[in-house]
Tab-separated table of C-alpha atoms and ligand atoms in Angstrom:
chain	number	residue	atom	x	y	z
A	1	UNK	CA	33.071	213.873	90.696
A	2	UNK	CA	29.605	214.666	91.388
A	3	UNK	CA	26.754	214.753	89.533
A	4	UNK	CA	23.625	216.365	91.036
A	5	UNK	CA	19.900	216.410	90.218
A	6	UNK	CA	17.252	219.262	90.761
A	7	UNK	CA	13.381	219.002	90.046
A	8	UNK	CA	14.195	220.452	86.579
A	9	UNK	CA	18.011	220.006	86.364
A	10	UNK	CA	21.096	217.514	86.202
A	11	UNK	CA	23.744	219.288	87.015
A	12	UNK	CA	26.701	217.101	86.124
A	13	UNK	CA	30.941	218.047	86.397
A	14	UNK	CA	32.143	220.137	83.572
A	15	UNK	CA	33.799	218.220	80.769
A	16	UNK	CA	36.139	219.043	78.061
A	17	UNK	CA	33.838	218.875	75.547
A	18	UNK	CA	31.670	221.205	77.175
A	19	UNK	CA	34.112	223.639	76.174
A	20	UNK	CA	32.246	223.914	72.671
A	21	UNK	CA	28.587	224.497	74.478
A	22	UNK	CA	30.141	227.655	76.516
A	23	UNK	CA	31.000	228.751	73.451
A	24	UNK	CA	27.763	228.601	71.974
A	25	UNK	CA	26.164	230.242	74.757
A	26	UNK	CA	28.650	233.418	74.965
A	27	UNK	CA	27.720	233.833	71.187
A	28	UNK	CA	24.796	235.119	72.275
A	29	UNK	CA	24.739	239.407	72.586
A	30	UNK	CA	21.837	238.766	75.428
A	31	UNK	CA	23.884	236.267	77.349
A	32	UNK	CA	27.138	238.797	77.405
A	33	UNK	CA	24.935	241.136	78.300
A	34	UNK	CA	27.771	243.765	77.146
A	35	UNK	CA	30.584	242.025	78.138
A	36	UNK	CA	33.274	240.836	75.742
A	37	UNK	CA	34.093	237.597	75.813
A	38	UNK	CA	36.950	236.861	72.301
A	39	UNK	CA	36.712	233.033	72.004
A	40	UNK	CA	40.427	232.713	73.460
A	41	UNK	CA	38.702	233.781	77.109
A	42	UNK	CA	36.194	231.612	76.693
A	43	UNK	CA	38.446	228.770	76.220
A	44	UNK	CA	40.140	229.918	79.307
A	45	UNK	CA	36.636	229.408	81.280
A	46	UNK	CA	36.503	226.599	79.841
A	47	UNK	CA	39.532	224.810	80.952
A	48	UNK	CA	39.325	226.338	84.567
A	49	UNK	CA	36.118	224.575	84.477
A	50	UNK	CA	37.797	221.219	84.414
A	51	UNK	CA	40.686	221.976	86.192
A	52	UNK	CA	38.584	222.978	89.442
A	53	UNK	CA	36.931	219.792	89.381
A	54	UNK	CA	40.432	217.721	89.350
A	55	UNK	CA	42.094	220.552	91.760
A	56	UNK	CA	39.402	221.702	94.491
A	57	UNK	CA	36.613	218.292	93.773
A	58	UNK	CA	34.058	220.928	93.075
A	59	UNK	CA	33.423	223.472	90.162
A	60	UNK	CA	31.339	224.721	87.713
A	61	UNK	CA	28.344	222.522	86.507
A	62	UNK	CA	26.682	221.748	83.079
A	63	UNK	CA	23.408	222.434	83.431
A	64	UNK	CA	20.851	219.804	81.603
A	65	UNK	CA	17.243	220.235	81.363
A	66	UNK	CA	15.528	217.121	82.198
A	67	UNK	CA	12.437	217.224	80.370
A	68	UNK	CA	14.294	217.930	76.945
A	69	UNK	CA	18.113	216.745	77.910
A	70	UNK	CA	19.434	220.031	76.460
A	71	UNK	CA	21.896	221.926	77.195
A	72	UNK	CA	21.404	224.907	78.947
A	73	UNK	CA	23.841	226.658	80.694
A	74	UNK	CA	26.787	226.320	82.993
A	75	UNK	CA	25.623	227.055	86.970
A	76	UNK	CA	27.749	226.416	90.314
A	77	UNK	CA	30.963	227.086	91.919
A	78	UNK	CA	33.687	228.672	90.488
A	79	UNK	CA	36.692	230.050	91.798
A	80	UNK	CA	37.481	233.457	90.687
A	81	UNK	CA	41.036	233.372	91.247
A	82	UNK	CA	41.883	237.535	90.725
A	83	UNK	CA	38.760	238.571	92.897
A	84	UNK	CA	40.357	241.022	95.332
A	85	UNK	CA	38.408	240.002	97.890
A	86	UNK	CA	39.560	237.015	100.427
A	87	UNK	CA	36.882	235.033	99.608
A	88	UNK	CA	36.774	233.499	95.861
A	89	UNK	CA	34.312	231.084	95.336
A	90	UNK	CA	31.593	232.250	93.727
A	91	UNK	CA	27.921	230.689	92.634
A	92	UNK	CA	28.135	231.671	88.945
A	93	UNK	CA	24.934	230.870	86.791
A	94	UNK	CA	24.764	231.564	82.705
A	95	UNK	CA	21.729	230.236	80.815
A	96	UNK	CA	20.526	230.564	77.088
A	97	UNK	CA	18.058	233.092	77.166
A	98	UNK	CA	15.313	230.407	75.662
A	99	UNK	CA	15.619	229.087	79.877
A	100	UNK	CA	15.206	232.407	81.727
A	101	UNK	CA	12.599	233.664	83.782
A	102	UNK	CA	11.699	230.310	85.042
A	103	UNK	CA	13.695	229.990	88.569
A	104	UNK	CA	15.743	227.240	87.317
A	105	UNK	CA	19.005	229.737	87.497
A	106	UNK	CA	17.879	230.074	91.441
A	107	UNK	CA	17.329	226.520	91.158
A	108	UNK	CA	20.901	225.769	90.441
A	109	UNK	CA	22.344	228.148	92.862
A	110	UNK	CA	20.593	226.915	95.880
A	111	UNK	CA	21.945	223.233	94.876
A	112	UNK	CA	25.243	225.120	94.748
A	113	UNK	CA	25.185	226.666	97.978
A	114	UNK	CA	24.021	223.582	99.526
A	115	UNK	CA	27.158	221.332	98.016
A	116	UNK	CA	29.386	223.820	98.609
A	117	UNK	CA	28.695	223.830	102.389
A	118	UNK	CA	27.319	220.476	103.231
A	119	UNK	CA	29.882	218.047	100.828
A	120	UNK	CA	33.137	220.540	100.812
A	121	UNK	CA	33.298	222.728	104.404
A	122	UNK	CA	33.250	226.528	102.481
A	123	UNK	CA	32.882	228.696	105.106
A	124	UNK	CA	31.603	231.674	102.812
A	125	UNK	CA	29.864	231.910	99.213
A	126	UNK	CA	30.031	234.927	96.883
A	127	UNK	CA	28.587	236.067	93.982
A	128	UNK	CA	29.685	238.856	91.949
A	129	UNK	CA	28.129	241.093	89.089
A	130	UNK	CA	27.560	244.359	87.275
A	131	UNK	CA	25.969	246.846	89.546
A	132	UNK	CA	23.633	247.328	86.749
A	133	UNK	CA	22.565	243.580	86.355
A	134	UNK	CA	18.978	243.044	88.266
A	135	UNK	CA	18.275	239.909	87.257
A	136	UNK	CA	21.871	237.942	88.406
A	137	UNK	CA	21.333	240.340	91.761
A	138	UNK	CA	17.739	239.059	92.462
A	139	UNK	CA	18.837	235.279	91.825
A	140	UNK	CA	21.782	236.479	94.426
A	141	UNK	CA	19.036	237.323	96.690
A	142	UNK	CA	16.217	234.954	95.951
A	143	UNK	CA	19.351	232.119	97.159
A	144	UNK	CA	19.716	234.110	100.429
A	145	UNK	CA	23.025	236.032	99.620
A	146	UNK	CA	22.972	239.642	101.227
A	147	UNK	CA	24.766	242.417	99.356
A	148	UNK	CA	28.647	243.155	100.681
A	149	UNK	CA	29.478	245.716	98.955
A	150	UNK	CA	30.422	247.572	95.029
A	151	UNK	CA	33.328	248.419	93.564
A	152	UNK	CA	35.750	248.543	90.202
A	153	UNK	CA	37.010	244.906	89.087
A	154	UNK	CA	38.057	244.165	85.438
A	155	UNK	CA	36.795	246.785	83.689
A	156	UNK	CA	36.957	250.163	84.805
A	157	UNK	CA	33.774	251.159	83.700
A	158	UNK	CA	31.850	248.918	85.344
A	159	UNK	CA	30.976	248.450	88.701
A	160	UNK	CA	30.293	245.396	90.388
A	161	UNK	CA	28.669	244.313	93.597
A	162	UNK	CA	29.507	241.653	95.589
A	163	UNK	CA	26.994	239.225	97.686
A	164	UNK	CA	27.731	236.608	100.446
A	165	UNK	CA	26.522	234.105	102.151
A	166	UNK	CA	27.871	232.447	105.735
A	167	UNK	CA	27.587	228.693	106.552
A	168	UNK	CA	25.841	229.609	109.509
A	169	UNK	CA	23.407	232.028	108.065
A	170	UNK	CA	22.850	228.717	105.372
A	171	UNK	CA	22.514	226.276	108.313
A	172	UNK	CA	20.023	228.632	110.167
A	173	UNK	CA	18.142	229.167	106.955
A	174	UNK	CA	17.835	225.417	106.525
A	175	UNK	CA	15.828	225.123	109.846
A	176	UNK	CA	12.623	224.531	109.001
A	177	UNK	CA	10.266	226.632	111.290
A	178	UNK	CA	8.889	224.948	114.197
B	201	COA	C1	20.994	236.027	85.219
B	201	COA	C2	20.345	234.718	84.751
B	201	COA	C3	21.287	233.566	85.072
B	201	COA	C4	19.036	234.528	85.498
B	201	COA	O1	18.521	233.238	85.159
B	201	COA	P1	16.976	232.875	85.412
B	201	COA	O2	16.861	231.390	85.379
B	201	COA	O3	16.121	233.671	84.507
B	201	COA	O4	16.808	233.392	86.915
B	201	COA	P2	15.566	233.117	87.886
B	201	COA	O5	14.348	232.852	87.039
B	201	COA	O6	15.978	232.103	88.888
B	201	COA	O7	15.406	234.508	88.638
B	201	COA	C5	15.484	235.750	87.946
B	201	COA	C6	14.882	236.840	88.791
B	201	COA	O8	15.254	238.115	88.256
B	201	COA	C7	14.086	238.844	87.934
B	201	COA	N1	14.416	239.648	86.770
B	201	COA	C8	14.749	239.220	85.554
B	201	COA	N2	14.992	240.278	84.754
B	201	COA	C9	14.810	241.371	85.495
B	201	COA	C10	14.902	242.758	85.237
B	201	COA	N3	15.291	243.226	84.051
B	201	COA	N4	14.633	243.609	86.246
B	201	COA	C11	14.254	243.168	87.459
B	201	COA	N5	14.158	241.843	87.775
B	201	COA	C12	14.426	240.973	86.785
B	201	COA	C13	13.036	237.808	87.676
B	201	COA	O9	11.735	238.353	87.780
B	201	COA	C14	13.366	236.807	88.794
B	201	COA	O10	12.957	237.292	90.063
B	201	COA	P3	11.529	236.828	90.733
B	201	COA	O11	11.578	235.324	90.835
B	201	COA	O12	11.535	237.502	92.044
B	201	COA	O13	10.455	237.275	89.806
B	201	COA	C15	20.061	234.734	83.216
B	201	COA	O14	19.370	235.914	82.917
B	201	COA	C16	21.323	234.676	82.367
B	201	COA	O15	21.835	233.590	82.099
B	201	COA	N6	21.837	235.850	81.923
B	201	COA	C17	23.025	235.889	81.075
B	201	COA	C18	24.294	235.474	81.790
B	201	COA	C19	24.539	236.310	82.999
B	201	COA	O16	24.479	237.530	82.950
B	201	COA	N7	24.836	235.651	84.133
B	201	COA	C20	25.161	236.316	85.355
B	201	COA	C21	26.544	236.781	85.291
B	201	COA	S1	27.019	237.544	86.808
């Protein structure tokens, strides 16, 4: 299990008992952003959450925020096992709204990228969202993901786009310029 730190962030393996925090957080309108999460789907999340850890010896992160030790958010891998797509691990990031606009979901990401390619071999990241959502697309961006493409996922209504990033466009982006 690994427990990571950021200038601003630990970002320590989800726990059980985080279980209660996601909840918490998806009872916030702004942070569903029009999605509908019933508690019984947020439990699921939940227990993926741990089960990744134990199963792939990576998954999502509690987010902490050092200067306070709150709570903030859930940010990292996640495998999305019904993504259509071959690739399924994603960089997910959720926040309370009291933490945006302050880079710290970009923060987390970048952390993710770099564990999921330096400590555990992926070969390709993805992150997924509504078509509609500008600010999870410009933290998609801002961590050097490149758009792949849009389509229809869960909900019908909704499109989504898809982003990706390549080890070796990670690795080259890593070389600092001479
Ligand atoms: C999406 C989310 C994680 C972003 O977290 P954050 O910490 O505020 O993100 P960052 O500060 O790292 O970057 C956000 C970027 O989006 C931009 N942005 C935010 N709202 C925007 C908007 N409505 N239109 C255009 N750009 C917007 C910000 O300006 C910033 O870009 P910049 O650095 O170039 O100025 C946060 O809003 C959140 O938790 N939302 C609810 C959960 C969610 O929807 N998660 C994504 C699911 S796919």
């Amino acid at each position: 299990m690994t427990t990571v730190e950021t200038d601003r962030l630990v970002l320590r393996p989800w726990r059980e008992d985080d279980g209660v925090e996601l909840q918490r957080l998806f009872s916030d309108p702004a942070v569903r952003g029009g999605r509908s999460f019933p508690p019984e789907r947020i439990a699921r999340f939940a227990e993926s959450s741990v089960r990744q850890w134990r199963v792939n010896g990576f998954g999502p992160w509690a987010a902490i925020e050092k200067s306070t030790g709150d709570w903030i958010g859930r940010i990292g891998l996640d495998q999305l096992d019904d993504w259509p797509e071959v690739d399924k691990i994603e960089i997910g990031f959720e926040l309370h709204k009291a933490w945006w606009g302050r880079g710290l979901a970009t923060e987390g990401a970048l952390t993710a990228l770099d564990f999921g390619f330096e400590q555990h071999g992926l070969e390709r990241i993805i992150s997924v969202t509504a078509a509609a959502h500008t600010a999870a697309r410009r933290v998609m961006e801002k961590a050097g993901l490149t758009y792949r493409g849009t389509r229809l996922w869960t909900n019908p209504d909704v499109p989504v786009v898809w982003y990706a990033i390549d080890r070796i466009a990670w690795k080259a982006r890593k070389i600092p310029a001479p």
